Coordinates of C-alpha atoms in Angstrom, one line a residue:
M1 CA 46.1 -115.6 -60.2
P2 CA 49.4 -114.0 -61.1
T3 CA 52.3 -114.6 -58.9
T4 CA 54.0 -111.6 -57.2
Q5 CA 58.0 -111.6 -57.4
I6 CA 59.8 -109.2 -55.4
T7 CA 63.6 -108.3 -56.6
H8 CA 65.9 -106.1 -54.6
E9 CA 69.0 -104.6 -56.2
T10 CA 71.7 -102.3 -55.0
I11 CA 72.0 -98.9 -56.8
A12 CA 74.6 -97.0 -54.6
D13 CA 76.6 -94.7 -56.7
I14 CA 76.4 -96.4 -60.0
P15 CA 74.0 -94.0 -61.9
L16 CA 76.4 -91.2 -60.6
L17 CA 79.4 -92.8 -61.9
M18 CA 77.6 -93.6 -65.2
H19 CA 76.6 -90.1 -65.5
I20 CA 80.1 -88.8 -65.4
L21 CA 81.8 -91.8 -67.5
H22 CA 79.0 -92.2 -70.0
D23 CA 77.2 -88.8 -70.3
Q24 CA 80.1 -86.1 -69.4
L25 CA 83.4 -87.9 -70.4
E26 CA 81.9 -90.2 -73.0
Y27 CA 84.5 -92.9 -72.6
D28 CA 82.6 -95.3 -74.2
K29 CA 81.6 -93.3 -77.2
L30 CA 85.2 -92.5 -77.7
L31 CA 86.5 -96.1 -77.6
D32 CA 84.1 -97.3 -79.8
Q33 CA 85.0 -94.7 -82.3
I34 CA 88.7 -95.4 -82.3
D35 CA 88.3 -99.2 -82.1
P36 CA 84.9 -100.3 -83.6
P37 CA 83.6 -103.6 -82.4
H38 CA 83.9 -106.3 -84.9
G39 CA 80.8 -107.5 -86.7
N40 CA 80.5 -110.7 -84.7
W41 CA 80.8 -109.0 -81.6
Q42 CA 77.6 -109.4 -79.4
G43 CA 76.3 -107.7 -76.2
L44 CA 77.8 -104.4 -75.0
S45 CA 80.4 -102.9 -77.2
L46 CA 84.1 -102.7 -76.0
G47 CA 83.5 -99.0 -75.0
K48 CA 80.6 -100.0 -72.8
T49 CA 82.2 -103.0 -71.5
M50 CA 85.1 -100.7 -70.3
V51 CA 83.0 -98.2 -68.7
T52 CA 81.1 -100.9 -66.8
W53 CA 84.4 -102.2 -65.5
L54 CA 85.3 -98.7 -64.6
T55 CA 82.2 -98.2 -62.7
H56 CA 82.7 -101.3 -60.9
I57 CA 86.4 -100.3 -60.1
L58 CA 85.4 -96.9 -58.6
S59 CA 82.1 -98.1 -56.8
E60 CA 83.8 -101.3 -55.2
G61 CA 87.5 -100.1 -55.1
N62 CA 88.5 -103.4 -56.9
H63 CA 89.9 -103.9 -60.3
Y64 CA 89.7 -107.7 -60.4
M65 CA 88.0 -109.1 -63.6
S66 CA 86.7 -112.0 -61.9
H67 CA 84.3 -110.3 -59.6
V68 CA 82.7 -107.9 -62.1
Q69 CA 80.3 -110.6 -63.8
D70 CA 78.4 -111.4 -60.3
W71 CA 78.6 -107.8 -59.4
V72 CA 76.3 -106.8 -62.6
A73 CA 74.3 -109.8 -62.1
Q74 CA 73.0 -108.5 -58.9
S75 CA 71.8 -105.5 -60.5
S76 CA 70.4 -106.6 -64.1
H77 CA 67.5 -104.2 -64.2
L78 CA 69.7 -101.2 -63.3
W79 CA 72.3 -102.0 -66.0
T80 CA 69.6 -102.7 -68.4
G81 CA 68.1 -99.4 -68.0
L82 CA 71.2 -97.4 -67.8
W83 CA 72.5 -98.7 -71.1
G84 CA 69.2 -99.1 -72.8
Q85 CA 69.7 -102.5 -73.8
A86 CA 69.6 -106.2 -72.4
V87 CA 72.8 -106.8 -70.3
R88 CA 73.9 -110.2 -69.8
P89 CA 76.5 -111.2 -67.1
L90 CA 78.5 -112.6 -69.8
D91 CA 79.0 -109.3 -71.4
V92 CA 81.5 -108.6 -68.6
S93 CA 82.9 -111.9 -68.1
D94 CA 86.6 -112.0 -67.3
D95 CA 87.2 -112.9 -71.0
R96 CA 85.7 -110.0 -72.3
L97 CA 87.6 -107.7 -69.7
A98 CA 90.8 -109.3 -70.8
E99 CA 90.0 -108.1 -74.2
V100 CA 89.4 -104.8 -73.1
A101 CA 93.0 -104.8 -71.3
R102 CA 94.5 -106.2 -74.4
R103 CA 93.0 -103.5 -76.7
L104 CA 94.3 -100.7 -74.3
S105 CA 97.6 -102.0 -74.5
L106 CA 97.8 -101.3 -78.0
S107 CA 99.5 -97.9 -78.9
E108 CA 97.2 -97.4 -81.8
V109 CA 94.2 -97.6 -79.6
W110 CA 95.5 -95.9 -76.3
E111 CA 97.4 -93.0 -78.0
P112 CA 94.5 -91.5 -79.5
L113 CA 92.0 -92.5 -76.9
E114 CA 94.0 -90.8 -74.2
Q115 CA 94.3 -87.7 -76.4
K116 CA 90.3 -87.4 -77.2
I117 CA 89.6 -88.1 -73.4
T118 CA 92.1 -85.5 -72.4
Q119 CA 90.7 -82.8 -74.8
R120 CA 87.1 -83.6 -74.0
M121 CA 88.0 -83.5 -70.1
V122 CA 89.6 -79.9 -70.6
R123 CA 86.9 -78.8 -72.6
V124 CA 83.9 -80.1 -70.5
Y125 CA 85.3 -78.9 -67.1
A126 CA 86.9 -75.7 -68.5
L127 CA 90.4 -76.6 -67.1
A128 CA 93.1 -74.2 -67.3
T129 CA 96.1 -75.6 -69.2
E130 CA 99.1 -73.6 -67.9
Q131 CA 101.0 -75.8 -65.8
V132 CA 101.6 -79.7 -65.7
R133 CA 103.3 -81.8 -63.2
L134 CA 105.4 -84.8 -63.8
D135 CA 106.5 -87.8 -61.5
T136 CA 106.8 -91.5 -61.6
T137 CA 105.8 -94.3 -59.5
T138 CA 106.1 -98.2 -59.3
A139 CA 103.7 -101.1 -58.9
K140 CA 105.3 -104.1 -57.6
V141 CA 103.8 -107.5 -59.3
Y142 CA 103.6 -110.9 -57.5
G143 CA 104.4 -112.8 -60.6
G144 CA 106.2 -112.4 -64.1
S145 CA 108.8 -114.6 -65.5
D146 CA 112.2 -114.1 -67.0
V147 CA 110.6 -113.7 -70.6
S148 CA 108.6 -110.7 -69.5
V149 CA 109.6 -107.2 -70.8
L150 CA 107.5 -105.0 -68.4
F151 CA 107.9 -106.8 -65.1
Q152 CA 111.6 -106.1 -64.2
R153 CA 113.3 -105.6 -60.9
G154 CA 114.8 -102.2 -60.1
H155 CA 114.9 -99.3 -57.7
S156 CA 111.5 -100.0 -55.8
K157 CA 109.4 -97.1 -54.5
D158 CA 107.7 -99.7 -52.5
H159 CA 110.6 -100.8 -50.7
R160 CA 110.5 -104.4 -52.2
P161 CA 113.5 -104.8 -54.3
D162 CA 112.8 -108.3 -54.1
L163 CA 109.9 -108.1 -56.4
R164 CA 109.4 -107.5 -60.2
Q165 CA 107.7 -104.2 -60.9
L166 CA 106.5 -101.9 -63.6
K167 CA 107.0 -98.0 -63.9
V168 CA 104.5 -95.4 -64.7
M169 CA 105.0 -92.1 -65.7
L170 CA 102.2 -89.7 -64.7
A171 CA 101.3 -85.9 -65.8
A172 CA 98.9 -84.0 -63.8
L173 CA 97.2 -80.6 -64.8
D174 CA 97.3 -77.7 -62.3
P175 CA 95.2 -76.8 -60.1
L176 CA 93.2 -79.9 -59.6
G177 CA 96.1 -82.7 -60.3
V178 CA 94.0 -84.5 -62.9
L179 CA 95.9 -86.7 -65.0
V180 CA 96.4 -85.8 -68.7
G181 CA 99.1 -88.2 -69.5
A182 CA 100.3 -91.7 -68.4
D183 CA 103.2 -93.8 -69.8
V184 CA 103.9 -97.4 -68.5
V185 CA 107.4 -98.9 -68.8
P186 CA 109.5 -101.6 -67.8
G187 CA 110.2 -101.6 -64.2
N188 CA 114.0 -101.1 -64.5
T189 CA 113.9 -98.1 -66.9
A190 CA 115.5 -94.9 -65.4
D191 CA 113.3 -91.9 -64.6
D192 CA 115.6 -89.2 -66.3
G193 CA 114.8 -90.2 -70.1
L194 CA 111.1 -90.5 -69.4
Y195 CA 110.3 -86.6 -69.1
V196 CA 111.2 -85.8 -72.4
L197 CA 108.8 -88.6 -73.9
M198 CA 106.0 -87.5 -71.8
I199 CA 106.5 -84.0 -72.8
A200 CA 106.7 -84.7 -76.4
S201 CA 103.5 -86.9 -76.0
L202 CA 101.7 -83.9 -74.3
R203 CA 102.4 -81.8 -76.9
S204 CA 99.9 -83.4 -79.5
T205 CA 97.5 -83.0 -76.6
L206 CA 97.8 -79.7 -74.7
P207 CA 99.0 -76.5 -76.3
A208 CA 102.5 -77.4 -78.0
K209 CA 104.0 -73.9 -76.3
G210 CA 103.8 -71.8 -73.4
L211 CA 103.3 -74.6 -70.6
L212 CA 105.2 -74.8 -67.4
Y213 CA 106.4 -78.2 -66.7
I214 CA 107.3 -79.0 -63.0
G215 CA 109.0 -81.9 -61.7
D216 CA 111.4 -83.5 -59.1
C217 CA 115.2 -83.4 -59.4
K218 CA 115.3 -86.2 -62.0
M219 CA 113.8 -83.8 -64.3
G220 CA 116.9 -81.4 -63.9
A221 CA 119.0 -83.0 -66.3
L222 CA 120.4 -80.6 -68.8
A223 CA 119.2 -82.6 -71.7
T224 CA 115.7 -82.5 -70.5
R225 CA 115.8 -78.7 -69.7
A226 CA 117.1 -78.2 -73.1
Y227 CA 114.2 -80.0 -74.6
V228 CA 111.6 -78.0 -72.7
V229 CA 113.4 -74.8 -74.0
R230 CA 113.7 -75.8 -77.6
T231 CA 109.9 -76.7 -77.8
G232 CA 109.0 -73.1 -76.4
N233 CA 107.9 -74.1 -72.9
S234 CA 109.2 -73.3 -69.3
Y235 CA 110.4 -75.8 -66.8
L236 CA 110.8 -75.7 -62.6
T237 CA 112.9 -78.2 -60.9
P238 CA 115.0 -78.5 -58.2
L239 CA 118.6 -79.6 -58.9
A240 CA 120.1 -82.8 -57.6
Q241 CA 123.3 -82.6 -55.2
V242 CA 125.7 -84.0 -57.7
G243 CA 128.7 -82.8 -59.9
G244 CA 130.1 -79.5 -58.7
L245 CA 126.4 -78.1 -57.2
P246 CA 127.4 -78.8 -53.6
E247 CA 130.4 -76.5 -54.0
Q248 CA 128.2 -73.8 -55.6
L249 CA 125.4 -74.2 -53.2
D250 CA 127.9 -73.7 -50.4
K251 CA 129.1 -70.2 -51.9
W252 CA 125.4 -69.3 -52.6
V253 CA 124.4 -70.1 -48.9
D254 CA 127.4 -68.3 -47.6
D255 CA 126.3 -65.0 -49.6
A256 CA 122.9 -65.5 -47.9
V257 CA 124.3 -66.0 -44.4
R258 CA 126.8 -63.3 -44.5
G259 CA 124.1 -60.7 -45.6
K260 CA 125.7 -60.1 -49.1
V261 CA 122.4 -60.8 -50.8
H262 CA 118.8 -59.8 -49.9
L263 CA 116.4 -62.3 -48.9
Q264 CA 112.8 -62.2 -49.8
P265 CA 110.5 -63.7 -47.3
I266 CA 108.0 -66.3 -48.6
L267 CA 104.7 -66.2 -47.1
Y268 CA 101.9 -68.8 -47.5
V269 CA 98.9 -67.5 -49.5
D270 CA 97.1 -66.3 -46.4
G271 CA 100.0 -63.8 -46.1
K272 CA 100.9 -64.4 -42.6
T273 CA 102.4 -67.9 -42.2
R274 CA 106.3 -67.5 -43.1
L275 CA 107.4 -70.7 -45.5
G276 CA 110.9 -69.6 -45.6
E277 CA 113.3 -67.1 -47.5
A278 CA 114.9 -67.0 -50.7
Y279 CA 116.8 -65.0 -53.4
E280 CA 117.8 -65.6 -57.0
H281 CA 120.4 -64.8 -59.5
H282 CA 120.6 -65.3 -63.3
R283 CA 122.9 -67.3 -65.5
Q284 CA 123.4 -68.1 -69.1
V285 CA 123.1 -71.9 -70.1
T286 CA 124.9 -73.4 -73.2
T287 CA 124.5 -77.0 -74.2
T288 CA 125.0 -78.7 -77.6
T289 CA 122.6 -81.2 -79.2
D290 CA 123.0 -83.3 -82.2
T291 CA 121.6 -80.6 -84.6
E292 CA 122.0 -77.5 -82.7
T293 CA 123.7 -75.4 -79.9
L294 CA 121.1 -73.9 -77.5
K295 CA 121.7 -70.9 -75.2
W296 CA 119.2 -69.5 -72.7
N297 CA 118.9 -67.4 -69.7
E298 CA 118.2 -69.4 -66.5
R299 CA 117.1 -68.2 -63.0
V300 CA 118.6 -70.1 -60.1
L301 CA 116.6 -69.8 -57.1
I302 CA 118.3 -70.2 -53.8
V303 CA 115.7 -71.2 -51.0
R304 CA 115.7 -72.0 -47.4
S305 CA 112.5 -73.6 -46.1
T306 CA 111.4 -73.2 -42.5
A307 CA 110.3 -76.7 -42.2
Y308 CA 113.2 -78.0 -44.0
A309 CA 115.4 -76.4 -41.8
K310 CA 113.7 -77.3 -38.5
A311 CA 113.9 -80.9 -39.9
A312 CA 117.3 -80.6 -40.9
V313 CA 118.4 -79.2 -37.5
K314 CA 116.4 -81.9 -35.5
S315 CA 118.1 -84.7 -37.7
L316 CA 121.7 -83.0 -37.1
H317 CA 120.9 -83.0 -33.2
Q318 CA 119.7 -86.6 -33.1
R319 CA 122.8 -87.5 -35.0
L320 CA 125.0 -85.7 -32.5
A321 CA 123.2 -87.7 -29.7
Q322 CA 123.7 -91.1 -31.3
A323 CA 127.3 -90.2 -32.0
Q324 CA 128.0 -89.1 -28.6
T325 CA 126.4 -92.4 -27.2
E326 CA 128.3 -94.8 -29.6
L327 CA 131.8 -92.7 -28.7
N328 CA 131.1 -93.0 -25.1
A329 CA 130.3 -96.8 -25.2
L330 CA 133.8 -97.3 -27.0
T331 CA 135.5 -97.1 -23.4
P332 CA 133.2 -98.7 -20.8
P333 CA 134.2 -98.7 -17.1
R334 CA 136.6 -101.5 -16.4
G335 CA 134.5 -104.9 -15.7
R336 CA 134.2 -108.4 -16.9
G337 CA 133.7 -108.6 -20.7
Q338 CA 134.1 -105.0 -21.4
R339 CA 136.8 -104.3 -23.8
Q340 CA 139.5 -101.7 -23.2
F341 CA 141.5 -99.9 -25.8
T342 CA 145.2 -100.0 -24.7
D343 CA 146.4 -98.7 -28.1
E344 CA 145.8 -94.9 -28.8
A345 CA 146.1 -95.1 -32.5
E346 CA 143.3 -97.9 -32.6
L347 CA 141.0 -95.9 -30.5
Q348 CA 141.4 -92.8 -32.7
A349 CA 140.4 -94.9 -35.9
A350 CA 137.3 -96.1 -34.3
V351 CA 136.4 -92.6 -33.0
E352 CA 137.1 -91.2 -36.9
A353 CA 134.9 -94.0 -38.2
T354 CA 132.2 -93.2 -35.9
L355 CA 132.2 -89.4 -36.6
K356 CA 132.1 -90.1 -40.4
R357 CA 129.3 -92.5 -40.1
Y358 CA 126.8 -90.0 -38.3
D359 CA 128.5 -87.3 -40.6
V360 CA 129.3 -84.9 -37.5
T361 CA 133.0 -84.6 -37.9
G362 CA 134.1 -81.3 -36.5
L363 CA 131.0 -80.7 -34.5
L364 CA 132.2 -82.9 -31.6
T365 CA 135.1 -82.4 -29.8
V366 CA 136.8 -85.8 -28.6
E367 CA 139.6 -86.0 -26.3
L368 CA 141.4 -89.2 -25.6
Q369 CA 142.9 -89.5 -22.0
R370 CA 145.2 -92.1 -21.0
E371 CA 144.3 -93.9 -17.4
T372 CA 146.9 -95.6 -15.4
E373 CA 145.8 -98.0 -12.7
C374 CA 148.3 -99.4 -10.3
R375 CA 147.9 -102.4 -8.2
A376 CA 149.9 -104.1 -5.6
V377 CA 151.1 -107.6 -6.7
R378 CA 151.7 -110.3 -3.6
A379 CA 155.1 -112.0 -3.6
Y380 CA 154.9 -115.7 -4.7
R381 CA 157.6 -118.0 -4.2
Q382 CA 160.7 -116.5 -5.4
T383 CA 159.1 -113.6 -6.9
P384 CA 158.9 -110.6 -4.4
A385 CA 156.2 -108.3 -4.1
R386 CA 155.8 -105.5 -6.6
S387 CA 153.4 -102.7 -8.1
A388 CA 151.8 -103.4 -11.6
E389 CA 150.4 -100.6 -13.9
R390 CA 147.5 -101.0 -16.3
H391 CA 147.0 -98.5 -19.1
R392 CA 143.6 -97.8 -21.1
Y393 CA 142.4 -94.9 -23.0
V394 CA 138.9 -93.1 -22.1
V395 CA 136.9 -90.9 -24.7
K396 CA 135.8 -87.5 -23.5
V397 CA 133.3 -85.9 -25.7
K398 CA 131.6 -82.4 -25.8
E399 CA 129.7 -80.5 -28.5
N400 CA 131.6 -78.0 -30.6
R401 CA 129.2 -75.1 -30.0
V402 CA 130.9 -72.7 -32.1
Q403 CA 130.8 -74.8 -35.1
L404 CA 127.1 -75.6 -34.4
R405 CA 126.2 -72.1 -34.4
K406 CA 128.0 -71.6 -37.5
L407 CA 126.4 -74.6 -39.4
E408 CA 122.6 -74.5 -38.3
P409 CA 121.9 -71.3 -40.6
R410 CA 123.4 -73.1 -43.5
L411 CA 120.9 -76.1 -43.2
G412 CA 117.6 -76.3 -45.2
W413 CA 118.8 -74.7 -48.3
R414 CA 117.8 -76.1 -51.9
V415 CA 118.5 -74.8 -55.5
Y416 CA 115.6 -74.8 -58.0
V417 CA 116.2 -73.7 -61.5
T418 CA 113.2 -72.2 -64.2
N419 CA 113.7 -70.5 -67.4
A420 CA 110.3 -68.8 -66.9
P421 CA 110.7 -64.9 -66.9
A422 CA 110.1 -63.3 -63.4
R423 CA 107.1 -61.3 -64.9
K424 CA 105.4 -64.4 -65.7
L425 CA 106.6 -66.7 -62.6
P426 CA 107.9 -64.4 -59.6
L427 CA 110.1 -65.8 -57.0
K428 CA 107.4 -66.2 -54.3
Q429 CA 105.2 -67.9 -57.1
A430 CA 107.7 -70.1 -58.3
I431 CA 108.4 -71.5 -54.7
L432 CA 104.7 -71.6 -53.9
A433 CA 104.1 -73.9 -57.2
Y434 CA 106.6 -76.3 -56.6
R435 CA 105.2 -76.9 -52.7
D436 CA 101.9 -78.3 -54.8
E437 CA 103.9 -81.2 -55.9
W438 CA 101.6 -83.4 -53.7
L439 CA 98.9 -83.0 -56.5
V440 CA 100.5 -85.5 -58.7
E441 CA 101.8 -87.6 -55.9
R442 CA 98.3 -88.0 -54.8
N443 CA 97.5 -89.6 -58.0
C444 CA 100.2 -92.1 -57.2
A445 CA 98.7 -92.7 -54.0
R446 CA 95.4 -93.1 -55.2
L447 CA 96.7 -95.5 -58.0
K448 CA 98.4 -97.7 -55.5
G449 CA 95.9 -97.1 -52.5
R450 CA 92.7 -98.5 -51.5
A451 CA 90.6 -96.5 -54.2
L452 CA 92.5 -98.2 -57.2
S453 CA 94.7 -100.9 -55.8
L454 CA 97.3 -100.8 -58.6
A455 CA 99.7 -102.4 -56.5
P456 CA 100.1 -105.3 -56.2
L457 CA 99.4 -106.4 -59.5
W458 CA 98.1 -110.2 -60.1
V459 CA 98.4 -110.5 -63.7
R460 CA 100.8 -112.4 -65.6
R461 CA 100.8 -111.3 -69.2
D462 CA 102.6 -107.9 -70.1
D463 CA 99.4 -106.7 -72.3
H464 CA 97.0 -107.5 -69.4
A465 CA 99.1 -105.4 -67.1
L466 CA 99.9 -102.7 -69.4
G467 CA 96.1 -102.3 -70.4
L468 CA 94.9 -102.5 -66.7
T469 CA 97.4 -99.9 -65.6
R470 CA 96.3 -97.6 -68.4
L471 CA 92.6 -98.3 -67.4
L472 CA 93.3 -97.4 -63.8
T473 CA 94.7 -93.9 -64.6
L474 CA 91.3 -93.3 -66.8
A475 CA 89.6 -94.1 -63.3
A476 CA 92.2 -91.7 -61.4
R477 CA 90.7 -89.0 -63.6
V478 CA 87.2 -89.4 -62.7
L479 CA 88.2 -89.3 -59.0
A480 CA 90.2 -86.0 -59.3
L481 CA 87.5 -84.5 -61.8
A482 CA 84.6 -85.1 -59.4
E483 CA 86.8 -83.8 -56.5
Y484 CA 87.5 -80.6 -58.5
Q485 CA 84.2 -80.1 -59.5
V486 CA 82.6 -80.3 -55.9
R487 CA 85.2 -78.3 -54.3
R488 CA 85.1 -75.4 -57.0
T489 CA 81.3 -75.1 -56.6
L490 CA 81.5 -74.9 -52.7
T491 CA 84.2 -72.4 -53.0
Q492 CA 81.9 -70.2 -55.4
D493 CA 79.0 -70.5 -53.0
D494 CA 81.0 -70.1 -50.0
R495 CA 79.5 -72.9 -48.0
T496 CA 80.6 -76.4 -46.8
L497 CA 79.1 -80.0 -46.8
V498 CA 77.9 -81.6 -43.6
G499 CA 77.1 -85.4 -43.1
L500 CA 80.1 -87.1 -45.1
Y501 CA 82.0 -88.6 -42.0
P502 CA 80.6 -91.4 -40.2
G503 CA 80.2 -91.1 -36.4
Q504 CA 80.8 -87.1 -37.0
P505 CA 77.0 -85.8 -38.1
T506 CA 77.9 -82.1 -37.6
R507 CA 81.4 -82.1 -39.1
A508 CA 81.7 -79.7 -42.1
T509 CA 84.3 -79.7 -45.0
A510 CA 84.7 -77.5 -47.8
Q511 CA 87.6 -80.1 -49.1
P512 CA 85.5 -83.3 -49.4
T513 CA 87.3 -86.4 -51.4
T514 CA 85.5 -88.1 -54.3
E515 CA 85.8 -91.5 -52.1
R516 CA 83.8 -89.9 -49.3
L517 CA 81.1 -88.3 -51.9
L518 CA 80.7 -91.9 -53.5
Q519 CA 80.3 -93.6 -50.1
A520 CA 77.3 -91.3 -49.2
F521 CA 75.3 -93.1 -51.9
K522 CA 75.9 -96.8 -50.7
T523 CA 72.6 -96.7 -48.8
V524 CA 70.5 -96.0 -52.2
S525 CA 68.7 -99.4 -53.2
L526 CA 65.6 -100.5 -55.4
T527 CA 63.0 -102.9 -54.7
L528 CA 60.8 -104.0 -57.7
V529 CA 57.5 -105.9 -57.2
Q530 CA 56.4 -107.7 -60.3
K531 CA 52.7 -108.7 -60.8
G532 CA 52.0 -110.3 -64.0
A533 CA 52.9 -108.0 -66.7
Q534 CA 53.3 -104.9 -64.2
I535 CA 56.3 -103.7 -62.2
F536 CA 56.3 -101.6 -59.4
Y537 CA 59.4 -99.8 -57.9
L538 CA 60.4 -98.5 -54.6
L539 CA 63.5 -96.2 -54.7
T540 CA 65.3 -95.4 -51.6
P541 CA 64.5 -91.5 -51.1
L542 CA 67.6 -89.5 -51.5
S543 CA 68.6 -87.6 -48.3
D544 CA 69.3 -83.7 -48.5
L545 CA 73.0 -84.6 -48.6
Q546 CA 72.8 -86.7 -51.6
R547 CA 70.8 -84.1 -53.4
T548 CA 73.4 -81.6 -52.6
I549 CA 76.2 -83.7 -53.9
L550 CA 74.3 -84.4 -57.1
H551 CA 74.0 -80.6 -57.3
D552 CA 77.4 -79.6 -56.7
L553 CA 78.5 -82.3 -59.3
G554 CA 76.2 -80.7 -61.9
C555 CA 74.0 -83.8 -62.2
P556 CA 70.4 -83.8 -62.8
S557 CA 68.1 -83.7 -59.8
K558 CA 66.2 -86.8 -61.1
L559 CA 69.1 -88.7 -62.2
Y560 CA 68.3 -91.6 -59.9
Q561 CA 64.9 -91.9 -61.9
S562 CA 65.8 -90.9 -65.2
W563 CA 66.8 -94.7 -66.3
F564 CA 63.4 -96.0 -65.1
P565 CA 61.1 -97.7 -68.2
K566 CA 58.0 -95.6 -68.6
S567 CA 55.9 -98.8 -67.9
W568 CA 57.2 -99.0 -64.3
K569 CA 54.8 -97.6 -61.8
P570 CA 55.7 -96.3 -58.3
L571 CA 55.0 -98.5 -55.4
R572 CA 52.5 -97.0 -52.9
I573 CA 52.9 -98.1 -49.4

């Protein structure tokens, strides 16, 4: 009598992720075309190994190499069916995954792979290629050595200057924020020079001309702006408060406050919420490079953000309150252990140092009053009775309200520059475009957050760290693309998704995240009953929410059964 063997495997979101990675984006095929496997290579190819690892990263939120082998072994039938070939746990051993990371660290492999992936992504998802956002982030490393080139100490965005780090320059495409470029450099590299390198790299992947590059103030370097102009593109960036800009900004703000210019109100896309006010003027910029002298017209946007101004005013009053408290504490009432100032010059120096430290000079009126205390001294032996005087200085502080009323309208202003013509990028649109800088910053948060966990890195070798970081940027693309696809479908159909939030079964959203979409499939599992040569299967029925998500992602409705071998039969209960 044949024995009965029952096997239980977790399916979760694996078929969904494989559909995106393998069927839609073809990560494995592209890598195998660029870097064909060696003739002696057995088992899963390099590309398939990479996609299996990416699936583990996205499903489990874990990029550790040592965890993938056991994870694949727990779902051997699933992986064999998905890849259409026998899959051994050793195919994804940590040695194999380390080889994937090493190959991705090679420029001759990574550069054409990134280019082909980006081009296919743009084509498959019909993405607009008009605006690109640039930003950098750092990832701290627990390890490294003095011989390491990549792991260096520098300005840490993780607020851990004691640790070595690497730096990543990211480029994201509007409006969905999906990555189209990533460059990993040593942790002590300055940001300024990375923008030109990234733009030069993107010109071989995206249209070479006609793009708008958006970045923070470090992109505002004159050399970077000149390069963008010379390549036939446009830029939008704030200017750093260095050099002669503070004096220029004071004049531009003065013109706005005195009513010498017309301020245009900036409204949110709803047409109601006031974001601020702004005006612009034009100037000609000239710079000389090694080969030529460039001249171009630049629009200077002087912008006052309502939120930024409120925060600046709030900060000012907090500094005023702190300064007043500290000034009053300079001259406490007489008492044991209370220091008293008897020299006016010494107290004046302490007052000026406090005002300077809190940057409130001229905003507080400080008066130094001399107090004299007379006390009677009794006679003692041959010394007759007398009166003794003690002097001290007391601080009296009050706000200079006249100066405060003049200063507050001058807070919250910032300068942006662009060479895009007004017909292509009107003033309001330019300001709204920069407000979406969170799109690229969200990729930084995902890379370093729970989803991908780039920071901290626990690898010791530079090539492993470089390859792993590049691999995680490929995973970040999947998170952004799936999110964009579902949100676009929900917007087109004018509906929402309900049931994504645990404990809130009726909560609806039209802006779901990929992380929550994947979490909705964690309950899907497969039970196999083997009787002799026959195999019967029982798959967890998909819920209405799960079927809706598959539809919104453009996946086949039978995706979770499509990989079953034809010899399997459904189990009747």
